[in-house]
CSV table of C-alpha atoms in Angstrom, one decimal:
chain,number,residue,atom,x,y,z
A,1,MET,CA,-0.2,-0.1,0.0
A,2,ASP,CA,3.3,2.1,0.5
A,3,ASN,CA,4.2,1.6,-2.9
A,4,TYR,CA,0.4,3.1,-4.0
A,5,TYR,CA,0.5,6.6,-1.9
A,6,THR,CA,4.5,7.2,-3.8
A,7,GLN,CA,2.6,6.5,-6.7
A,8,PHE,CA,-0.3,8.4,-6.1
A,9,ASP,CA,1.8,11.4,-5.0
A,10,LEU,CA,4.0,11.1,-7.8
A,11,LEU,CA,0.7,11.2,-10.8
A,12,ARG,CA,-0.7,13.3,-8.5
A,13,SER,CA,1.8,16.0,-9.1
A,14,ARG,CA,2.1,15.5,-12.5
A,15,ALA,CA,-1.9,15.9,-13.1
A,16,PHE,CA,-1.6,19.9,-12.1
A,17,LEU,CA,0.9,20.4,-15.2
A,18,GLU,CA,-0.1,17.9,-17.2
A,19,THR,CA,-3.9,18.0,-17.5
A,20,ASP,CA,-3.7,17.2,-21.4
A,21,ASN,CA,-1.9,14.1,-20.9
A,22,SER,CA,-4.8,11.1,-21.7
A,23,GLU,CA,-2.9,8.4,-20.3
A,24,LEU,CA,-1.7,10.1,-16.8
A,25,PHE,CA,-5.9,9.9,-16.5
A,26,TRP,CA,-6.5,6.3,-17.2
A,27,GLN,CA,-3.7,5.6,-14.8
A,28,LEU,CA,-4.6,7.5,-12.3
A,29,LEU,CA,-8.2,5.7,-13.5
A,30,PHE,CA,-6.2,2.2,-13.0
A,31,TYR,CA,-5.2,3.6,-9.3
A,32,MET,CA,-8.7,4.3,-8.1
A,33,GLU,CA,-10.3,1.4,-9.3
A,34,PHE,CA,-8.1,-1.1,-8.2
A,35,TYR,CA,-6.8,0.8,-4.3
A,36,ARG,CA,-10.5,2.0,-4.0
A,37,ASP,CA,-9.6,5.4,-3.1
A,38,TYR,CA,-12.3,7.4,-4.0
A,39,GLY,CA,-12.1,10.3,-2.0
A,40,ALA,CA,-8.5,11.0,-2.2
A,41,HIS,CA,-9.0,10.9,-6.7
A,42,ILE,CA,-13.0,12.7,-5.6
A,43,THR,CA,-10.8,16.1,-3.9
A,44,LEU,CA,-7.5,16.1,-6.9
A,45,TYR,CA,-9.6,16.4,-9.4
A,46,CYS,CA,-11.7,19.3,-7.7
A,47,ASP,CA,-8.7,20.6,-7.3
A,48,ILE,CA,-7.6,20.4,-10.8
A,49,LEU,CA,-10.3,21.5,-11.5
A,50,ASP,CA,-10.0,24.5,-9.8
A,51,THR,CA,-7.6,25.8,-11.8
A,52,GLN,CA,-8.0,24.0,-14.8
A,53,PRO,CA,-11.8,24.0,-15.9
A,54,TYR,CA,-11.5,23.4,-19.8
A,55,ALA,CA,-9.7,19.7,-18.4
A,56,ALA,CA,-11.8,17.6,-19.9
A,57,MET,CA,-9.7,13.4,-18.4
A,58,ALA,CA,-10.3,15.0,-14.9
A,59,TRP,CA,-14.2,15.6,-15.6
A,60,TYR,CA,-14.4,12.6,-16.8
A,61,ASN,CA,-12.2,10.4,-13.9
A,62,LEU,CA,-14.5,13.2,-11.6
A,63,GLY,CA,-17.2,11.6,-12.7
A,64,ILE,CA,-16.5,7.9,-12.3
A,65,ALA,CA,-14.9,9.0,-8.7
A,66,TYR,CA,-18.5,10.1,-7.8
A,67,ARG,CA,-19.9,7.3,-9.1
A,68,ARG,CA,-18.2,4.3,-7.9
A,69,SER,CA,-19.1,6.8,-4.5
A,70,ASP,CA,-22.4,6.9,-5.2
A,71,ASN,CA,-22.7,9.9,-6.4
A,72,ILE,CA,-25.6,10.2,-9.3
A,73,ASP,CA,-26.0,13.2,-9.8
A,74,GLU,CA,-23.1,14.9,-8.8
A,75,ALA,CA,-21.5,11.8,-11.4
A,76,LEU,CA,-23.8,12.9,-14.0
A,77,GLU,CA,-22.8,16.2,-13.9
A,78,ALA,CA,-19.0,16.0,-14.0
A,79,LEU,CA,-19.5,13.3,-16.9
A,80,GLU,CA,-21.4,15.5,-18.9
A,81,TYR,CA,-18.8,18.6,-18.1
A,82,ALA,CA,-16.2,16.0,-19.8
A,83,PHE,CA,-17.6,15.5,-22.7
A,84,ILE,CA,-19.0,19.6,-23.2
A,85,CYS,CA,-15.3,20.3,-22.2
A,86,LYS,CA,-14.4,17.6,-25.6
A,87,PRO,CA,-17.2,17.2,-27.8
A,88,ARG,CA,-15.4,13.9,-29.6
A,89,PHE,CA,-14.8,12.1,-26.3
A,90,GLU,CA,-16.6,9.1,-26.3
A,91,ALA,CA,-16.2,7.5,-23.3
A,92,ALA,CA,-17.8,10.8,-21.8
A,93,TYR,CA,-21.1,10.3,-23.8
A,94,TYR,CA,-21.0,6.0,-22.9
A,95,ALA,CA,-20.2,6.3,-19.3
A,96,PHE,CA,-22.7,9.5,-19.5
A,97,ALA,CA,-25.0,7.1,-21.8
A,98,ASP,CA,-25.1,4.5,-19.0
A,99,LEU,CA,-25.4,6.1,-16.0
A,100,ALA,CA,-28.4,7.7,-16.8
A,101,LEU,CA,-30.3,4.6,-18.1
A,102,GLN,CA,-29.5,3.1,-14.7
A,103,ASP,CA,-30.9,6.2,-12.6
A,104,GLY,CA,-34.0,5.8,-15.2
A,105,GLN,CA,-33.5,9.0,-16.6
A,106,TYR,CA,-33.8,8.2,-20.1
A,107,ARG,CA,-34.3,10.9,-22.0
A,108,ARG,CA,-31.4,12.4,-20.5
A,109,ALA,CA,-29.2,9.8,-21.7
A,110,LEU,CA,-30.9,9.7,-25.3
A,111,LEU,CA,-30.3,13.4,-26.0
A,112,SER,CA,-26.6,12.8,-24.9
A,113,LEU,CA,-26.9,10.4,-27.4
A,114,MET,CA,-28.2,13.0,-30.3
A,115,GLU,CA,-25.6,15.1,-29.2
A,116,MET,CA,-22.6,12.7,-29.4
A,117,LYS,CA,-24.0,11.5,-33.6
A,118,GLN,CA,-22.9,14.9,-34.2
A,119,TYR,CA,-19.6,14.4,-33.1
A,120,VAL,CA,-18.7,10.8,-33.7
A,121,SER,CA,-19.5,8.6,-35.9
A,122,VAL,CA,-22.0,5.9,-35.6
A,123,ASN,CA,-21.2,2.0,-34.6
A,124,GLU,CA,-23.0,-0.2,-33.6
A,125,MET,CA,-22.7,0.5,-29.5
A,126,MET,CA,-24.2,3.9,-30.5
A,127,LEU,CA,-27.1,2.2,-32.4
A,128,VAL,CA,-27.5,0.2,-29.3
A,129,TYR,CA,-27.5,2.2,-26.9
A,130,LEU,CA,-30.3,4.5,-28.7
A,131,SER,CA,-32.0,1.6,-28.9
A,132,GLU,CA,-32.2,0.5,-25.0
A,133,CYS,CA,-33.7,4.7,-25.0
A,134,MET,CA,-35.8,4.7,-27.5
A,135,LEU,CA,-37.9,1.8,-26.0
A,136,CYS,CA,-37.7,2.9,-22.2
A,137,CYS,CA,-39.0,6.2,-23.9
A,138,GLY,CA,-41.7,3.7,-25.0
A,139,ASP,CA,-40.9,4.6,-28.7
A,140,GLN,CA,-40.6,0.6,-29.9
A,141,LYS,CA,-40.6,1.1,-33.9
A,142,ALA,CA,-37.3,3.8,-33.3
A,143,ALA,CA,-35.9,0.8,-31.0
A,144,GLY,CA,-36.5,-1.5,-33.5
A,145,ARG,CA,-34.9,0.6,-36.4
A,146,TYR,CA,-32.1,1.4,-34.2
A,147,ALA,CA,-31.3,-2.7,-33.5
A,148,ARG,CA,-31.6,-3.5,-36.9
A,149,GLN,CA,-29.2,-0.9,-37.7
A,150,ALA,CA,-26.9,-1.8,-35.0
A,151,LEU,CA,-27.2,-6.1,-36.8
A,152,ARG,CA,-27.0,-4.6,-39.8
A,153,LEU,CA,-22.6,-3.6,-38.5
A,154,ASN,CA,-22.3,-6.1,-36.4
A,155,PRO,CA,-25.1,-9.3,-37.4
A,156,SER,CA,-24.3,-11.4,-34.3
A,157,SER,CA,-24.7,-9.2,-31.4
A,158,ALA,CA,-26.4,-9.8,-28.8
A,159,GLU,CA,-27.0,-6.9,-27.5
A,160,ALA,CA,-28.9,-5.5,-30.9
A,161,CYS,CA,-30.8,-8.7,-31.2
A,162,TYR,CA,-31.4,-8.2,-27.3
A,163,TRP,CA,-33.5,-4.3,-28.0
């Protein structure tokens, strides 16, 4: 555990200087998930965002930390800021949509996915999420249409078959 704190301190000091280094933030996310030290990571990302409010990866990691801490509203807000700061941030859109769907906020998930379609090329995963959102919102025709589009991209997609 001592090695974790040493490594975390080194990564922490670099994170303030290299807010655009996505590899560094993915590594911090790995450490957070592995050691489950969510409080320290929430503090770190909040401190970074105080000085660098447009650091998309810091917003994303903060959202994941809040999600793991069961702070759903804060997680959704942080994830939303992540893709606002970086409109082509695919992982942030998916994390947001997944969490919004789990929380029963179907329209919010749908709106984020529709926005994502403007910035990211359409793929099977996006279509599956859109199908799920449409079904949850009560539009079965649109849900079926998105699921069929996903199946055209990947005929063996179990999720597209399900939705």
